[in-house]
């Protein structure tokens, strides 16, 4: 059996794609044989909830599963999974299959040094512009923490956690709407005057009153946001978005209303909401998902098996659930602020899995390649190439 230092060297070479197929098998053999207390020293915490699906070599598949089960049971905290798949994936060779399955798990939330030969495009972060009712524009990206402005019982501050917080006392009579807008590659969290918390995704905006003084709490959304609405049975909270209204009293829900998507998607996690558009009206219960057409007043409601996918972006995760290449690329374009171009038609097939949104674009491209999505960056654009 190789010593620990030799196995660590092999492991690092594996992460850098420097092992041949026979060496990969040797590494798996060694990992399956070493004592429990040595395993974590070699692999660290890079492995996650990995799915094994190798058809052509049952012996290697069984050994791989045994190794992964030991690591997951004894040494790691499960953080997520990336098991991108397509119908044609299983036609690749056994060596490539093992590399796909193990490497994808290893690279999730684990950031080995990756040689980058093109301009690095970084993932998004806390970036936003605040526009006050008097037209004053404040760039929240670089402004220091602390009080931003104060007026007649209303204070606006940027917290040490990077949130925008509104505090209004009972005597405030400040009127007028403010707007917070994130660019592509941006996100932001704002706590409104009623203590409702809103997470804005990239390329989105929220228009809201500096203080809530009427019978209703009205806001306007463009793009995507997750809401945790402060409870107030006397003052309904109403979100106007893409020609529809979402009315709540106190609840948690997500709205995806990007105009380049096919529908407006509203997912309810807690409480109850009412959606109305034209003459159509539907009520949602926890776990319900409503799809609304941009062109018509039709509202379709169904029970979602996995509401986590709707709010994964809030937790800095891409969550693809049988998503087409076009859907995946639109999310990548918004988060990395990069133009996507296709050589020919977008590749066919659907893909499922999770990837950290904190990954650099080179890391993301590498992970997607394991599932057969071939991309490259050229002249600042992300080029999607046809399947081989």
Coordinates of C-alpha atoms in Angstrom, one line a residue:
X1 CA 0.0 0.0 0.0
X2 CA 1.2 3.5 -0.8
X3 CA 2.0 5.8 2.1
X4 CA -0.2 8.8 3.0
X5 CA 2.1 11.3 1.2
X6 CA 2.0 9.3 -2.0
X7 CA -1.8 9.1 -1.9
X8 CA -2.1 12.8 -1.2
X9 CA 0.1 13.5 -4.2
X10 CA -2.1 11.2 -6.3
X11 CA -5.2 12.8 -5.0
X12 CA -4.0 16.3 -5.9
X13 CA -3.0 15.1 -9.4
X14 CA -6.4 13.7 -9.7
X15 CA -8.0 17.1 -8.9
X16 CA -5.9 18.6 -11.6
X17 CA -6.8 16.0 -14.2
X18 CA -3.3 14.6 -14.3
X19 CA -4.1 10.9 -13.8
X20 CA -4.5 8.3 -16.4
X21 CA -7.4 5.8 -16.2
X22 CA -5.3 3.1 -14.7
X23 CA -4.0 5.5 -12.0
X24 CA -7.6 6.5 -11.1
X25 CA -8.4 2.8 -10.5
X26 CA -5.3 2.5 -8.4
X27 CA -6.3 5.5 -6.3
X28 CA -9.8 4.1 -5.7
X29 CA -8.2 0.8 -4.7
X30 CA -5.9 2.5 -2.2
X31 CA -8.7 4.7 -0.8
X32 CA -10.8 1.6 -0.2
X33 CA -8.0 -0.1 1.7
X34 CA -6.6 2.6 4.1
X35 CA -7.7 2.9 7.7
X36 CA -10.6 5.1 8.6
X37 CA -8.5 7.7 10.5
X38 CA -6.2 8.3 7.4
X39 CA -9.0 8.8 4.9
X40 CA -10.0 12.4 5.8
X41 CA -6.3 13.4 5.9
X42 CA -6.1 12.6 2.2
X43 CA -9.5 13.8 0.9
X44 CA -10.2 16.6 3.3
X45 CA -13.8 17.7 3.2
X46 CA -14.1 18.1 -0.6
X47 CA -16.5 15.1 -1.1
X48 CA -20.2 15.7 -0.8
X49 CA -23.3 13.7 -1.5
X50 CA -22.2 11.9 -4.6
X51 CA -24.3 9.7 -6.8
X52 CA -22.5 6.6 -8.3
X53 CA -23.9 5.5 -11.6
X54 CA -21.3 3.4 -13.6
X55 CA -22.8 0.8 -15.9
X56 CA -19.9 -0.8 -17.7
X57 CA -17.7 -1.9 -14.7
X58 CA -19.6 -3.2 -11.8
X59 CA -16.5 -4.0 -9.7
X60 CA -15.2 -0.4 -9.9
X61 CA -18.6 1.0 -9.3
X62 CA -19.0 -1.1 -6.2
X63 CA -15.6 -0.1 -4.9
X64 CA -16.2 3.6 -5.6
X65 CA -19.5 3.4 -3.7
X66 CA -17.9 1.8 -0.7
X67 CA -15.2 4.5 -0.5
X68 CA -17.7 7.2 -0.8
X69 CA -20.0 5.7 1.8
X70 CA -17.1 5.6 4.3
X71 CA -16.1 9.1 3.7
X72 CA -19.7 10.5 3.9
X73 CA -20.4 8.4 7.1
X74 CA -17.3 9.2 9.0
X75 CA -15.7 12.4 7.9
X76 CA -17.8 15.0 6.2
X77 CA -20.8 17.2 6.6
X78 CA -23.1 17.0 3.6
X79 CA -23.3 20.4 1.8
X80 CA -24.9 19.5 -1.5
X81 CA -24.5 17.5 -4.6
X82 CA -23.6 18.0 -8.2
X83 CA -24.6 15.1 -10.4
X84 CA -25.3 16.7 -13.8
X85 CA -26.8 14.2 -16.1
X86 CA -28.2 13.7 -19.6
X87 CA -29.5 10.7 -21.4
X88 CA -26.4 10.3 -23.5
X89 CA -24.1 10.5 -20.5
X90 CA -23.9 6.7 -20.0
X91 CA -22.4 6.0 -23.4
X92 CA -19.0 7.3 -22.3
X93 CA -16.2 5.0 -21.3
X94 CA -15.8 3.5 -17.8
X95 CA -12.7 5.7 -17.0
X96 CA -14.5 8.8 -18.0
X97 CA -17.6 7.7 -16.0
X98 CA -15.6 7.3 -12.8
X99 CA -14.0 10.7 -13.4
X100 CA -17.3 12.4 -14.0
X101 CA -18.9 11.0 -10.9
X102 CA -16.1 11.4 -8.5
X103 CA -14.6 14.7 -9.8
X104 CA -17.9 16.5 -9.8
X105 CA -18.4 15.8 -6.1
X106 CA -14.8 16.6 -5.3
X107 CA -15.0 20.0 -7.0
X108 CA -18.3 21.1 -5.3
X109 CA -17.4 23.7 -2.7
X110 CA -13.8 22.6 -2.9
X111 CA -11.5 25.0 -4.7
X112 CA -8.3 23.5 -6.0
X113 CA -5.9 25.6 -8.0
X114 CA -7.0 25.6 -11.6
X115 CA -4.8 26.8 -14.4
X116 CA -6.6 29.6 -16.1
X117 CA -5.5 30.6 -19.6
X118 CA -8.2 33.1 -20.3
X119 CA -9.5 36.3 -18.5
X120 CA -11.1 35.2 -15.2
X121 CA -14.7 36.3 -14.8
X122 CA -15.6 36.4 -11.2
X123 CA -19.0 35.4 -9.7
X124 CA -21.4 38.0 -8.5
X125 CA -21.6 39.6 -5.1
X126 CA -23.2 42.3 -3.1
X127 CA -23.8 45.1 -5.6
X128 CA -26.7 47.5 -5.8
X129 CA -27.8 51.1 -6.5
X130 CA -30.3 52.8 -4.3
X131 CA -32.3 55.7 -5.7
X132 CA -34.1 57.9 -3.2
X133 CA -37.5 59.7 -3.9
X134 CA -35.7 63.0 -4.6
X135 CA -33.5 61.4 -7.3
X136 CA -30.4 61.0 -5.2
X137 CA -28.4 57.9 -6.4
X138 CA -26.3 55.9 -3.9
X139 CA -23.9 53.2 -4.9
X140 CA -24.2 50.6 -2.1
X141 CA -21.4 48.5 -3.4
X142 CA -18.5 50.6 -2.0
X143 CA -20.2 52.8 0.6
X144 CA -19.0 52.4 4.1
X145 CA -21.1 50.6 6.8
X146 CA -23.2 52.9 9.0
X147 CA -25.9 55.5 8.5
X148 CA -26.5 56.6 5.0
X149 CA -29.2 59.2 5.5
X150 CA -31.7 60.3 8.1
X151 CA -34.9 62.3 7.8
X152 CA -38.0 63.0 10.0
X153 CA -37.8 59.8 12.0
X154 CA -36.5 57.6 9.2
X155 CA -32.9 56.3 9.1
X156 CA -31.3 54.3 6.4
X157 CA -28.1 52.4 7.2
X158 CA -25.8 49.8 5.7
X159 CA -25.1 47.1 8.3
X160 CA -21.8 45.3 8.9
X161 CA -23.4 42.3 7.2
X162 CA -23.9 44.3 4.0
X163 CA -27.7 44.7 4.4
X164 CA -29.6 47.8 3.6
X165 CA -31.8 48.6 6.7
X166 CA -34.7 51.0 7.0
X167 CA -35.8 52.1 10.5
X168 CA -38.9 54.3 10.9
X169 CA -40.3 55.4 14.2
X170 CA -44.1 56.0 14.8
X171 CA -43.8 59.7 14.2
X172 CA -42.2 59.5 10.7
X173 CA -44.2 61.1 7.9
X174 CA -41.6 60.5 5.1
X175 CA -43.4 59.7 1.9
X176 CA -42.1 58.7 -1.5
X177 CA -40.8 55.6 -3.1
X178 CA -37.2 54.4 -3.1
X179 CA -35.8 51.8 -5.6
X180 CA -33.0 49.4 -5.0
X181 CA -31.6 47.7 -8.2
X182 CA -29.0 45.0 -8.7
X183 CA -27.0 44.7 -11.9
X184 CA -26.0 41.5 -13.6
X185 CA -23.5 39.9 -11.2
X186 CA -25.1 41.5 -8.2
X187 CA -27.4 40.6 -5.3
X188 CA -28.6 42.5 -2.2
X189 CA -30.6 42.2 1.0
X190 CA -32.9 45.0 2.2
X191 CA -34.9 45.2 5.4
X192 CA -37.9 47.5 4.8
X193 CA -39.4 49.9 7.3
X194 CA -42.0 47.3 8.4
X195 CA -39.1 44.8 9.0
X196 CA -40.0 42.7 6.0
X197 CA -36.7 41.2 4.6
X198 CA -36.2 41.0 0.9
X199 CA -33.3 39.2 -1.0
X200 CA -32.8 40.5 -4.5
X201 CA -31.2 38.3 -7.1
X202 CA -29.1 39.6 -10.0
X203 CA -30.5 42.0 -12.6
X204 CA -33.5 42.8 -10.4
X205 CA -35.1 45.8 -8.7
X206 CA -37.6 46.6 -6.0
X207 CA -39.6 49.8 -5.6
X208 CA -40.9 50.4 -2.1
X209 CA -42.1 53.2 0.1
X210 CA -39.6 54.7 2.5
X211 CA -42.1 54.1 5.2
X212 CA -45.5 52.3 5.2
X213 CA -48.2 54.8 6.1
X214 CA -51.4 53.6 4.2
X215 CA -53.8 50.7 4.6
X216 CA -51.6 48.5 2.3
X217 CA -47.9 47.8 2.0
X218 CA -47.3 48.1 -1.7
X219 CA -44.0 47.2 -3.5
X220 CA -43.1 46.6 -7.2
X221 CA -40.7 43.9 -8.3
X222 CA -38.7 43.4 -11.5
X223 CA -36.6 40.2 -11.8
X224 CA -36.4 37.8 -8.8
X225 CA -36.7 38.2 -5.1
X226 CA -37.3 36.2 -2.0
X227 CA -39.6 37.8 0.7
X228 CA -40.0 37.1 4.4
X229 CA -42.9 39.4 5.1
X230 CA -43.4 40.9 8.6
X231 CA -46.8 39.9 9.9
X232 CA -49.5 42.6 10.1
X233 CA -53.1 41.5 9.7
X234 CA -54.3 45.0 9.3
X235 CA -52.0 46.0 6.5
X236 CA -51.7 43.5 3.6
X237 CA -48.4 43.3 1.8
X238 CA -48.8 43.4 -2.0
X239 CA -46.2 42.7 -4.6
X240 CA -46.9 44.1 -8.1
X241 CA -44.9 42.1 -10.6
X242 CA -45.3 41.4 -14.4
X243 CA -48.9 42.5 -14.5
X244 CA -50.0 40.4 -11.5
X245 CA -50.4 41.0 -7.8
X246 CA -49.3 38.8 -4.9
X247 CA -51.1 39.7 -1.7
X248 CA -50.0 38.4 1.7
X249 CA -50.3 39.2 5.4
X250 CA -47.1 37.6 6.7
X251 CA -45.3 34.8 4.8
X252 CA -42.2 33.5 3.1
X253 CA -42.2 33.2 -0.7
X254 CA -40.1 33.6 -3.9
X255 CA -41.0 35.3 -7.1
X256 CA -39.1 34.7 -10.3
X257 CA -40.3 37.1 -13.0
X258 CA -37.4 37.6 -15.3
X259 CA -38.7 38.7 -18.7
X260 CA -36.4 36.4 -20.6
X261 CA -38.0 33.3 -18.9
X262 CA -41.3 31.7 -20.2
X263 CA -43.4 32.3 -17.1
X264 CA -43.6 34.1 -13.7
X265 CA -42.9 31.5 -11.0
X266 CA -44.2 32.1 -7.5
X267 CA -43.3 29.5 -4.8
X268 CA -44.8 29.6 -1.3
X269 CA -42.7 28.3 1.6
X270 CA -44.7 29.5 4.6
X271 CA -48.1 31.1 5.2
X272 CA -50.7 31.8 2.5
X273 CA -50.8 34.2 -0.5
X274 CA -53.3 35.3 -3.0
X275 CA -52.3 35.8 -6.7
X276 CA -54.4 37.8 -9.0
X277 CA -54.0 38.7 -12.7
X278 CA -56.9 40.2 -14.6
X279 CA -60.0 38.2 -13.7
X280 CA -58.0 35.2 -12.5
X281 CA -57.3 34.6 -8.8
X282 CA -55.7 31.7 -6.9
X283 CA -54.7 31.1 -3.3
X284 CA -51.4 29.3 -2.5
X285 CA -50.6 27.1 0.5
X286 CA -47.1 26.1 1.6
X287 CA -45.4 24.0 -1.0
X288 CA -47.6 25.4 -3.9
X289 CA -46.0 26.8 -7.0
X290 CA -47.9 29.1 -9.3
X291 CA -47.0 29.7 -13.0
X292 CA -48.4 32.8 -14.7
X293 CA -48.0 33.6 -18.4
X294 CA -46.7 36.9 -19.4
X295 CA -49.1 37.0 -22.3
X296 CA -52.3 35.8 -20.7
X297 CA -54.2 35.9 -17.3
X298 CA -53.9 32.1 -16.8
X299 CA -52.6 31.0 -13.4
X300 CA -51.6 27.4 -13.0
X301 CA -51.0 26.0 -9.5
X302 CA -49.3 22.8 -8.6
X303 CA -47.6 21.2 -5.5
X304 CA -43.9 21.5 -5.7
X305 CA -41.9 18.4 -4.5
X306 CA -38.8 20.5 -3.8
X307 CA -39.2 24.2 -2.8
X308 CA -35.5 24.3 -2.0
X309 CA -34.7 24.7 -5.7
X310 CA -36.7 28.0 -5.8
X311 CA -34.7 29.7 -3.1
X312 CA -31.3 28.0 -3.6
X313 CA -30.0 31.2 -5.3
X314 CA -30.5 33.0 -1.9
X315 CA -28.1 30.6 -0.4
X316 CA -25.5 31.1 -3.2
X317 CA -26.3 27.8 -5.0
X318 CA -27.3 27.1 -8.5
X319 CA -30.0 24.4 -8.3
X320 CA -30.9 22.8 -11.6
X321 CA -33.9 20.4 -11.7
X322 CA -34.1 18.9 -15.2
X323 CA -33.2 22.3 -16.6
X324 CA -32.5 22.8 -20.3
X325 CA -29.2 24.3 -21.4
X326 CA -30.9 27.6 -22.3
X327 CA -32.3 27.9 -18.7
X328 CA -28.9 27.1 -17.2
X329 CA -27.1 29.6 -19.4
X330 CA -29.6 32.4 -18.6
X331 CA -28.8 31.9 -14.9
X332 CA -25.1 31.9 -15.5
X333 CA -25.3 35.0 -17.7
X334 CA -27.1 37.0 -15.0
X335 CA -24.9 35.9 -12.2
X336 CA -21.5 36.3 -13.9
X337 CA -22.6 39.2 -16.1
X338 CA -21.3 37.5 -19.2
X339 CA -22.9 37.3 -22.7
X340 CA -23.8 33.7 -23.8
X341 CA -23.5 32.7 -27.4
X342 CA -24.3 29.3 -29.0
X343 CA -22.5 27.6 -31.9
X344 CA -25.6 26.4 -33.6
X345 CA -28.7 25.5 -31.6
X346 CA -28.5 25.0 -27.8
X347 CA -27.5 21.4 -27.0
X348 CA -30.4 19.0 -26.3
X349 CA -31.0 17.3 -23.0
X350 CA -31.9 18.3 -19.4
X351 CA -29.6 18.5 -16.4
X352 CA -30.0 18.3 -12.7
X353 CA -27.6 19.2 -9.8
X354 CA -26.2 21.8 -7.5
X355 CA -23.2 24.1 -8.0
X356 CA -21.9 26.8 -5.6
X357 CA -22.5 30.3 -7.1
X358 CA -19.2 31.3 -5.4
X359 CA -17.3 29.3 -8.1
X360 CA -15.2 31.2 -10.5
X361 CA -16.3 30.9 -14.1
X362 CA -13.4 28.6 -15.0
X363 CA -14.4 26.3 -12.2
X364 CA -18.0 26.3 -13.3
X365 CA -17.1 25.6 -16.9
X366 CA -14.9 22.6 -15.8
X367 CA -17.8 21.1 -13.8
X368 CA -20.2 21.5 -16.6
X369 CA -17.8 19.8 -18.9
X370 CA -18.0 16.7 -16.8
X371 CA -21.7 16.4 -17.8
X372 CA -20.9 17.0 -21.5
X373 CA -21.6 20.7 -21.7
X374 CA -18.7 22.1 -23.6
X375 CA -18.2 25.9 -23.0
X376 CA -15.3 28.3 -23.5
X377 CA -14.7 32.0 -23.0
X378 CA -13.7 34.0 -26.0
X379 CA -13.5 37.8 -26.2
X380 CA -15.4 38.1 -22.9
X381 CA -18.3 35.9 -24.1
X382 CA -19.3 32.4 -23.0
X383 CA -19.5 30.2 -26.0
X384 CA -21.6 27.0 -25.8
X385 CA -20.5 24.4 -28.3
X386 CA -22.5 21.6 -29.8
X387 CA -22.4 18.1 -28.2
X388 CA -19.8 15.8 -29.8

